[in-house]
XYZ file of N, CA and C in Angstrom:
630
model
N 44.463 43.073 128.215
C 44.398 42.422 126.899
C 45.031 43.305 125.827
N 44.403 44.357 125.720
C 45.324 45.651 124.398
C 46.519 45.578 124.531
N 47.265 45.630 126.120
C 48.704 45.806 126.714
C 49.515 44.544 126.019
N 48.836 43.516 126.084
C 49.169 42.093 125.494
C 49.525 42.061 123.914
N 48.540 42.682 123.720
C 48.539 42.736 121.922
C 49.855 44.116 121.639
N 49.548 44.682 122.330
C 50.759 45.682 122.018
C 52.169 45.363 122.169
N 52.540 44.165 123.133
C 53.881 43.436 123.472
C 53.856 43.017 122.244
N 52.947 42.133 121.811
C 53.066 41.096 121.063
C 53.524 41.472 119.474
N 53.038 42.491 119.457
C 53.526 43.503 118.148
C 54.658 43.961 118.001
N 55.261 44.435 119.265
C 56.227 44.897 119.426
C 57.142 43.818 119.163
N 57.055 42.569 120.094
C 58.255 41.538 119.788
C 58.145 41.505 118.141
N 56.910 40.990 118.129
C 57.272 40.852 116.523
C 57.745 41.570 115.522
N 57.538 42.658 115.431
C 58.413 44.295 114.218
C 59.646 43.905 115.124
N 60.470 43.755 116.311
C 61.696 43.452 116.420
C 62.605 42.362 115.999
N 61.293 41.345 116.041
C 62.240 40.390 115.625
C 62.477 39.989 114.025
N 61.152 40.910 113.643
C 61.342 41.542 111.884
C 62.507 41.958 111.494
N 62.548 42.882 112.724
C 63.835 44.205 112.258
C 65.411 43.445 112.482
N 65.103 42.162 113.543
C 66.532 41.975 113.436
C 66.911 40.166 112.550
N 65.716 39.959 112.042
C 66.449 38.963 110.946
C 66.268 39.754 109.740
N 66.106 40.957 109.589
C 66.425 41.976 108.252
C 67.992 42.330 108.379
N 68.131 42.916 109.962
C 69.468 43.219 110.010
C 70.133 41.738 110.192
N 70.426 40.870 109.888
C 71.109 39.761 109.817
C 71.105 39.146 108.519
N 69.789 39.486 107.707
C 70.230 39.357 106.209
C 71.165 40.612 105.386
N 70.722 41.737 106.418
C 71.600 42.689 105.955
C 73.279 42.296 105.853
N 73.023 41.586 107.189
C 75.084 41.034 107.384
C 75.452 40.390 106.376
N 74.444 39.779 105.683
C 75.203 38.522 104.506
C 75.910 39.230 103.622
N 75.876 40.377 103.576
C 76.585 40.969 102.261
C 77.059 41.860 102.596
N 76.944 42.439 103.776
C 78.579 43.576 104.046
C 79.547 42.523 104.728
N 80.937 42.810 104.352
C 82.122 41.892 104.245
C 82.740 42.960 105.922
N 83.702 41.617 106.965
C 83.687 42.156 107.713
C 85.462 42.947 107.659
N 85.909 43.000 106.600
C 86.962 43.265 106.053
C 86.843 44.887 105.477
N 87.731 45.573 106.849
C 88.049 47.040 106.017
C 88.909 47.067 104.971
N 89.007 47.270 104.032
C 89.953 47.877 103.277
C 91.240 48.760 103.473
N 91.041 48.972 104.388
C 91.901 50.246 105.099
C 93.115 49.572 105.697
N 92.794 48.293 105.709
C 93.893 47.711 106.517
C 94.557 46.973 105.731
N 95.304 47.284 104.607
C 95.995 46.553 103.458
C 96.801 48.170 103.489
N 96.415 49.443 103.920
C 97.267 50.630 104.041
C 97.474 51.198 105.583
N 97.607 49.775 106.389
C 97.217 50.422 107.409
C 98.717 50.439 108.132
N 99.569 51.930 109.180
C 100.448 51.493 109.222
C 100.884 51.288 111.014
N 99.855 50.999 111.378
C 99.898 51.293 113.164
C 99.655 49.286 113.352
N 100.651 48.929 112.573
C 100.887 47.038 113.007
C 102.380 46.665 113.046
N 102.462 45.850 113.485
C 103.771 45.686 113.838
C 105.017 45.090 112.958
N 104.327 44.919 111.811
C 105.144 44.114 110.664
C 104.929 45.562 109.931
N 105.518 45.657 108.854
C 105.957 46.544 107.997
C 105.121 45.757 106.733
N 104.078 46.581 106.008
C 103.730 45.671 104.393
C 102.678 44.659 105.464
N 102.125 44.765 106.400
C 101.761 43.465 106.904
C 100.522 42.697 106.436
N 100.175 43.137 105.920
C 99.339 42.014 104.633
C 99.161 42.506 103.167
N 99.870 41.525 102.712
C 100.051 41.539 101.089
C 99.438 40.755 100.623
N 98.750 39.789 101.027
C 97.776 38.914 100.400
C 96.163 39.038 100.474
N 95.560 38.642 99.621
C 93.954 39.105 99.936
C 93.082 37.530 100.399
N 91.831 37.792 100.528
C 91.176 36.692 101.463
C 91.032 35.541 100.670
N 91.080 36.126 99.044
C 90.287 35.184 98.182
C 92.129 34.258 97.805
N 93.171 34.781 98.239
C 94.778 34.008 97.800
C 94.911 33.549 99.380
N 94.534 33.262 100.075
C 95.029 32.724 101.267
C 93.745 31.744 101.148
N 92.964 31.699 100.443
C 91.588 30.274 100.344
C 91.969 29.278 99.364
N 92.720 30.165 98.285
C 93.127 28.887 97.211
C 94.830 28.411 97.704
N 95.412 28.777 99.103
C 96.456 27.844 99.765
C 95.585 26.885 100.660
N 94.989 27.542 101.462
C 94.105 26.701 101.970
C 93.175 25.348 100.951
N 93.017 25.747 100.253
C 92.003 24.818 99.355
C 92.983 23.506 98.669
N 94.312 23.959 98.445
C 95.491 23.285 97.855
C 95.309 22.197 97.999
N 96.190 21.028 97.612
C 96.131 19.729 98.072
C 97.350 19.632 99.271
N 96.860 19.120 100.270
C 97.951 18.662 101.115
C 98.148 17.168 101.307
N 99.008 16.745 100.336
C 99.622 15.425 100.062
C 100.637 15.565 101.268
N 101.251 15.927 101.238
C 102.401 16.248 102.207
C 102.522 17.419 103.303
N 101.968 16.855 104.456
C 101.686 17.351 105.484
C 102.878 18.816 106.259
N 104.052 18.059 105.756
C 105.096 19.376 106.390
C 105.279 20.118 105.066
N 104.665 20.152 104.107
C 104.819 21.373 103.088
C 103.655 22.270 102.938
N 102.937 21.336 103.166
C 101.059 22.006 103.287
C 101.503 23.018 104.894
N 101.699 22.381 105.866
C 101.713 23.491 107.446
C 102.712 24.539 106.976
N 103.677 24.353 106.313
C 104.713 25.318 106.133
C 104.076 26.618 104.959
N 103.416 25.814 104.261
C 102.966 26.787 103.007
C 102.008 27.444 103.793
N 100.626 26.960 104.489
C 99.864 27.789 105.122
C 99.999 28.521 106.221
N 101.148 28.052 107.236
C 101.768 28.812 108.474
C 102.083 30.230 107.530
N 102.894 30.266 106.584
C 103.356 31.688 105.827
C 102.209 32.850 105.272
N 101.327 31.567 104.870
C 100.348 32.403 104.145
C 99.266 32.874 104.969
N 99.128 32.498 106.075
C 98.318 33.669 106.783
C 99.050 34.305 107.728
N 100.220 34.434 107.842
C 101.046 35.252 108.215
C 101.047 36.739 107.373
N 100.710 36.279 105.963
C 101.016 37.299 104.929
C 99.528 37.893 104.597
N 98.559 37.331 104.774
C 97.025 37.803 105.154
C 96.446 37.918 105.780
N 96.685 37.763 107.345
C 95.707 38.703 108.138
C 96.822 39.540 108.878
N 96.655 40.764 108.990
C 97.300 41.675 109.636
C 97.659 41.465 111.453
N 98.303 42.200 111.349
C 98.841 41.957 112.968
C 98.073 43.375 113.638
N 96.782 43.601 113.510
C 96.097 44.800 114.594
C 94.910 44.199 115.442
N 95.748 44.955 116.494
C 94.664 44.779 117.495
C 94.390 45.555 118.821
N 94.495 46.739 118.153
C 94.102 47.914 118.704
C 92.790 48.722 118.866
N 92.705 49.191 120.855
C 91.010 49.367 120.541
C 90.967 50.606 120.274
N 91.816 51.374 119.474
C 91.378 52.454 118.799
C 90.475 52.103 117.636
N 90.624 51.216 117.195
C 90.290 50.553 116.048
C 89.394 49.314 115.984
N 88.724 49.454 117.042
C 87.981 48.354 117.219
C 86.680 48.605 116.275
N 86.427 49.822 116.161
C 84.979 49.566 115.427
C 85.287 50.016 113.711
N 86.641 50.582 113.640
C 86.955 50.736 112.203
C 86.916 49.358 111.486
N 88.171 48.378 112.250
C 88.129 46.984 111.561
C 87.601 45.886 112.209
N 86.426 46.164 112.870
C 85.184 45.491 113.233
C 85.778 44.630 114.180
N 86.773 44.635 115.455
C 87.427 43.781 116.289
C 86.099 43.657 117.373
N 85.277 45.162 117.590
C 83.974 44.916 117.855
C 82.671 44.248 117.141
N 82.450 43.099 117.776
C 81.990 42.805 116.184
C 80.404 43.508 116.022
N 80.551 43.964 114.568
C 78.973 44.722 114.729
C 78.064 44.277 114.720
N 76.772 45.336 114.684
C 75.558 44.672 115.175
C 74.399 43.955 114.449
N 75.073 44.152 112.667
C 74.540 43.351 111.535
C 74.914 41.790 111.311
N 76.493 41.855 112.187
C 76.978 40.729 112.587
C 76.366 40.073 113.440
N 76.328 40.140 114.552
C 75.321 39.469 115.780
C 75.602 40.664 117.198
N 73.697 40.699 116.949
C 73.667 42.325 117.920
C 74.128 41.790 119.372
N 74.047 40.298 119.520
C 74.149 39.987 120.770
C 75.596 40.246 121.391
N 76.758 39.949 120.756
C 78.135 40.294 120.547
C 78.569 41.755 120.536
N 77.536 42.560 119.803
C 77.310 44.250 119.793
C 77.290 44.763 121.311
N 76.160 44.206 121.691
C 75.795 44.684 122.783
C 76.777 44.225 124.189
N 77.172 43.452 124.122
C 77.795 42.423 125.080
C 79.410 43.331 124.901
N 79.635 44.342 123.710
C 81.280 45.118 124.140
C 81.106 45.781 124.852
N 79.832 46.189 125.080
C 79.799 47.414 125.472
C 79.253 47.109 127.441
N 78.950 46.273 127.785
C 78.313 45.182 128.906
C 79.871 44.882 129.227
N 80.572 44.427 128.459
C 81.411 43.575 129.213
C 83.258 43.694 128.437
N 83.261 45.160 128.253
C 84.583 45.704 127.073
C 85.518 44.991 127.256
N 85.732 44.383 128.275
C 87.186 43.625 128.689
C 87.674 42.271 128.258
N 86.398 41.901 127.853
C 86.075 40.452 127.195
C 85.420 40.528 125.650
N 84.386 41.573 124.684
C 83.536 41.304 124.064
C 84.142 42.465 123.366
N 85.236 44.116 123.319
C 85.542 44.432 122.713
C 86.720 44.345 121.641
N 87.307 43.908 121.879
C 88.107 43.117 120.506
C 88.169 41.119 121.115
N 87.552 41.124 119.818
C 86.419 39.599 120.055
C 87.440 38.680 119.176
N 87.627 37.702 119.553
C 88.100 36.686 119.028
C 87.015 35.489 118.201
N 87.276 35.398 116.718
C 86.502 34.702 116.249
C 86.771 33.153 116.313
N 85.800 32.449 116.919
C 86.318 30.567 116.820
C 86.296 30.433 115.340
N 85.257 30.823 114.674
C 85.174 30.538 113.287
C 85.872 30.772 112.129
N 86.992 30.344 111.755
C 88.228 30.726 111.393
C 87.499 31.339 109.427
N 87.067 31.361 109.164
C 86.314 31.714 108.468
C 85.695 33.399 108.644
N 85.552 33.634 109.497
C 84.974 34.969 110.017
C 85.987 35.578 110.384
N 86.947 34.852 111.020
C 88.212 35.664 111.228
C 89.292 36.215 109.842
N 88.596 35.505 108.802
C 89.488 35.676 107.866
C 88.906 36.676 106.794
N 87.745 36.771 106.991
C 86.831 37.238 106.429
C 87.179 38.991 106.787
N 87.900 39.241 108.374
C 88.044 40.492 109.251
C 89.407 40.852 108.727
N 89.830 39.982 108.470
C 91.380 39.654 108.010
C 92.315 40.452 108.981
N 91.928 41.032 110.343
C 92.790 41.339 111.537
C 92.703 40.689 112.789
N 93.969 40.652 113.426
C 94.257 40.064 114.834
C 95.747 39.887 115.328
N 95.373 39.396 116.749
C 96.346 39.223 117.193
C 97.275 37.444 116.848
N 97.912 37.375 117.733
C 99.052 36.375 118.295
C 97.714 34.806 118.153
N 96.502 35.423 118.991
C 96.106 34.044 119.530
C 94.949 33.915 117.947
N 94.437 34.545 117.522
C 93.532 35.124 116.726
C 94.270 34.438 115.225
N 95.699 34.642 114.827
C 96.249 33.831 114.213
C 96.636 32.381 114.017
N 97.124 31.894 115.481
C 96.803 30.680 115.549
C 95.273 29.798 115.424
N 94.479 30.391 115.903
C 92.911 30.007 115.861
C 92.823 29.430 114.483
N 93.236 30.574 113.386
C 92.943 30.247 112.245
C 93.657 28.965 111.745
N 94.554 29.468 111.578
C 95.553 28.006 111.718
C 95.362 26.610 111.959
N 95.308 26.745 113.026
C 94.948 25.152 114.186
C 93.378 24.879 113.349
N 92.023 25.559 113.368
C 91.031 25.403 112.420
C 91.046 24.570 111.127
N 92.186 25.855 110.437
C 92.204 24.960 108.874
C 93.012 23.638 108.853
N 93.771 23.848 109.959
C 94.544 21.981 110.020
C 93.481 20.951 110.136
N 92.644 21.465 111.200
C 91.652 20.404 112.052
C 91.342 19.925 110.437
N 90.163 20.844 109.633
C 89.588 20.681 108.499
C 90.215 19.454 107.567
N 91.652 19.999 107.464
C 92.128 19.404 106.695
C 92.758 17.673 107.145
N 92.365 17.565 108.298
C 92.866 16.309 109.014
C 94.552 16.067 109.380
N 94.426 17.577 109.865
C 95.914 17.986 110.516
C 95.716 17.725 111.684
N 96.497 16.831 112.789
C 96.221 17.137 113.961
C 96.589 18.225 114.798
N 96.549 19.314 115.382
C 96.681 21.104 115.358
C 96.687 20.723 117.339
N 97.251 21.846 118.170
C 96.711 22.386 118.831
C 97.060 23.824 119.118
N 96.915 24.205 119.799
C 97.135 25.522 120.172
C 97.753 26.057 121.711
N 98.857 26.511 121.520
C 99.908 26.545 123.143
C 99.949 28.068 123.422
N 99.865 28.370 124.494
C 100.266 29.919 125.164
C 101.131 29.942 125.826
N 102.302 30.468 125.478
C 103.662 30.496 125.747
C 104.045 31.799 126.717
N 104.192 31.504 127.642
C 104.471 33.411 127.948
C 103.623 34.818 127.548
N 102.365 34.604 127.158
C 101.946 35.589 126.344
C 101.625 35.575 125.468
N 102.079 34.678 124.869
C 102.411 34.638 123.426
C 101.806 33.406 122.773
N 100.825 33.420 121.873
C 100.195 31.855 121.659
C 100.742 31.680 120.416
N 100.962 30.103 119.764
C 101.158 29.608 118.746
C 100.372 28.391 118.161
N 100.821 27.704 117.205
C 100.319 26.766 116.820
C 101.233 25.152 117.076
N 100.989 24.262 117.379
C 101.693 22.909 117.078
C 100.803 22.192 115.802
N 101.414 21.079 114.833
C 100.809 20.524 114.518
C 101.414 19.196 114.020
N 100.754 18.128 113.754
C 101.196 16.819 113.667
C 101.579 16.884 111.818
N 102.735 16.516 111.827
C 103.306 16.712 110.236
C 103.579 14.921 109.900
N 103.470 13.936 110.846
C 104.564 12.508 110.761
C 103.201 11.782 111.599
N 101.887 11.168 111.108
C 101.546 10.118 111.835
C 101.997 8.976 112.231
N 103.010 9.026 111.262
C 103.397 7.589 111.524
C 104.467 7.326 112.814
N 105.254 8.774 112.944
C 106.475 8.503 113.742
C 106.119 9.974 114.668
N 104.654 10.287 114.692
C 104.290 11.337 115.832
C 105.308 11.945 115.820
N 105.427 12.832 114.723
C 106.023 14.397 114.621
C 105.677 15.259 114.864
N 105.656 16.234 115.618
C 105.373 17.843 115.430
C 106.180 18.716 115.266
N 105.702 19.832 114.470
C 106.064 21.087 114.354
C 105.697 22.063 115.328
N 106.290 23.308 115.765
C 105.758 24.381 115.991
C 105.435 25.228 115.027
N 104.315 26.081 115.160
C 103.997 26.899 113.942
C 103.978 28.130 114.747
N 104.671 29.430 114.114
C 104.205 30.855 114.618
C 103.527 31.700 113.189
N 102.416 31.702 113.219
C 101.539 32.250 111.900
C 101.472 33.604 112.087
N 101.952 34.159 113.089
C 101.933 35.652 113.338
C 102.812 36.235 113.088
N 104.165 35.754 113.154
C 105.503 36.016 112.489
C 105.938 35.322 111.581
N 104.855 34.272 111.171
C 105.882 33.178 109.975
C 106.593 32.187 109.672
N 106.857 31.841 111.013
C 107.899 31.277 111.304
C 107.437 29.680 111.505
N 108.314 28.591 111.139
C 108.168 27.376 111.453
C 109.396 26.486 112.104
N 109.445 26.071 113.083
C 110.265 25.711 113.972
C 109.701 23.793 114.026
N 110.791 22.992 112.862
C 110.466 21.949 113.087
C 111.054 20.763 113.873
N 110.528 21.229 115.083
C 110.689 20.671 116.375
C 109.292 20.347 117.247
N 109.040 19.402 118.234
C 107.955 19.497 118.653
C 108.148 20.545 120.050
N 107.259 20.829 120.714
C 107.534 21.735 121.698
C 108.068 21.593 123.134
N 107.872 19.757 123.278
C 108.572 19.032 123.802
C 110.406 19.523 123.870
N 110.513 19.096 123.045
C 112.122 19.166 122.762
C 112.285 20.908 122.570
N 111.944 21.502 122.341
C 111.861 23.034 122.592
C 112.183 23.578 123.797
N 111.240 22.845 124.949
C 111.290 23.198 126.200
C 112.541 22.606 126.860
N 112.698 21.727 126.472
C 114.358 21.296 126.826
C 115.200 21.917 126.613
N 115.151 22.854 125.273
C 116.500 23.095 125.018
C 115.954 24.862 124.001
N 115.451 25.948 125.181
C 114.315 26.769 124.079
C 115.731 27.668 123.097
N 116.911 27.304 123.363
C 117.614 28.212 122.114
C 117.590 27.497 120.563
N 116.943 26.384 120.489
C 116.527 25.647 119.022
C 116.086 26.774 118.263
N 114.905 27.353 118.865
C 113.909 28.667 117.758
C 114.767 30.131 117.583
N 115.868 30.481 118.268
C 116.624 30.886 117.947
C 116.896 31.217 116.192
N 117.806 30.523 115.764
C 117.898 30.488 114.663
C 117.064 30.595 113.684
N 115.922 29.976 114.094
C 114.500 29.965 113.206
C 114.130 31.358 112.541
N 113.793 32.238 113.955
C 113.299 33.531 114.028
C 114.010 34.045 113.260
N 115.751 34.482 113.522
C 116.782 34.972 113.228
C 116.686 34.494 111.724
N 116.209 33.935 110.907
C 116.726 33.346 109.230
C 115.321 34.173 109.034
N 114.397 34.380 109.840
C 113.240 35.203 109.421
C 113.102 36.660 109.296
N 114.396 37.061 109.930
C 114.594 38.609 110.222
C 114.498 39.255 111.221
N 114.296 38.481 112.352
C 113.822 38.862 113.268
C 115.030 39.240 114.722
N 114.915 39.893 115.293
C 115.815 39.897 116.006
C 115.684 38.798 117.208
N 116.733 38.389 117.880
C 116.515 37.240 118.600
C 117.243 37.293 119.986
């Protein structure tokens, strides 16, 4: 019986201690600072925009579907950084911490190959980290389309993931979107795969070598 009462105490001061540490999360931001000077990413300058100017593109009106994907394909190109390095996993929280959700904490360290640099579904949280990769960019992307009653999906190309999205209901258009480099290739991916020197040029007017 004492042994009982002593569990029972115990769960409870834990489960005290960890919706304290989860109100604690509401107000540390999962956004280093460090990474607006950070220079181990693969773009040069690679984010010049802050969380609160990539919400009022997002927030915009999108009357016009291929100016809205084009304006926001750029603009989180230009706000969340391109790192995703596990040197740096616990500097710019790619681990996610344990004020964040200890269960995710615990689980990098259980299972590093999968749970240490974590991909957020919640494009919101990801933006909030304002770092990632290739697929981590599109996520966001394809998200704020869904929201916005974009039809979005998301393709893995060689390695390499991007965004599609529906710009023409009427005459089922798509775009390709690359939010990691910027780039918008308005073609669907269909006709891409037919003929992949189209994005060529795309890249190349972006700076990119091709």
């Amino acid at each position: 019986m004492k042994n009982n009462r002593i569990l029972i105490r115990i769960l409870f001061l834990s489960g005290i201690l960890l919706i304290g540490n989860n109100i604690w999360g509401l107000f540390v931001s999962l956004r280093n600072p460090d990474i607006y000077i950070e220079t181990n990413t693969d773009f040069e300058n690679d984010i010049t925009l802050t969380e609160n100017e990539l919400y009022e593109v997002i927030n915009s009106a999108n009357s016009n579907p291929k100016e809205y994907v084009t304006r926001i394909n750029e603009t989180i190109f230009k706000s969340i950084s391109d790192y995703w390095e596990v040197e740096g996993a616990d500097k710019y929280n790619l681990r996610v911490p344990f004020h964040e959700n200890f269960l995710l904490f615990f689980s990098s360290y259980l299972w590093p190959e999968k749970f240490l640099r974590y991909e957020f579904a919640d494009y919101r949280k990801a933006i909030e980290r304002g770092v990632g990769g290739c697929s981590q960019h599109a996520i966001i992307l394809s998200e704020v389309l869904y929201e916005k009653g974009i039809k979005s999906r998301i393709i893995s190309l060689h390695g390499h993931v991007i965004s599609t999205a529906q710009v023409d209901a009427i005459d089922d258009e798509w775009w390709v979107l690359d939010p990691q480099y910027g780039v918008v290739v308005p073609f669907s991916i269909e006709k891409i795969e037919q003929d992949p020197n189209i994005v060529t040029s795309y890249y190349a007017d972006a700076g990119y070598d091709t």
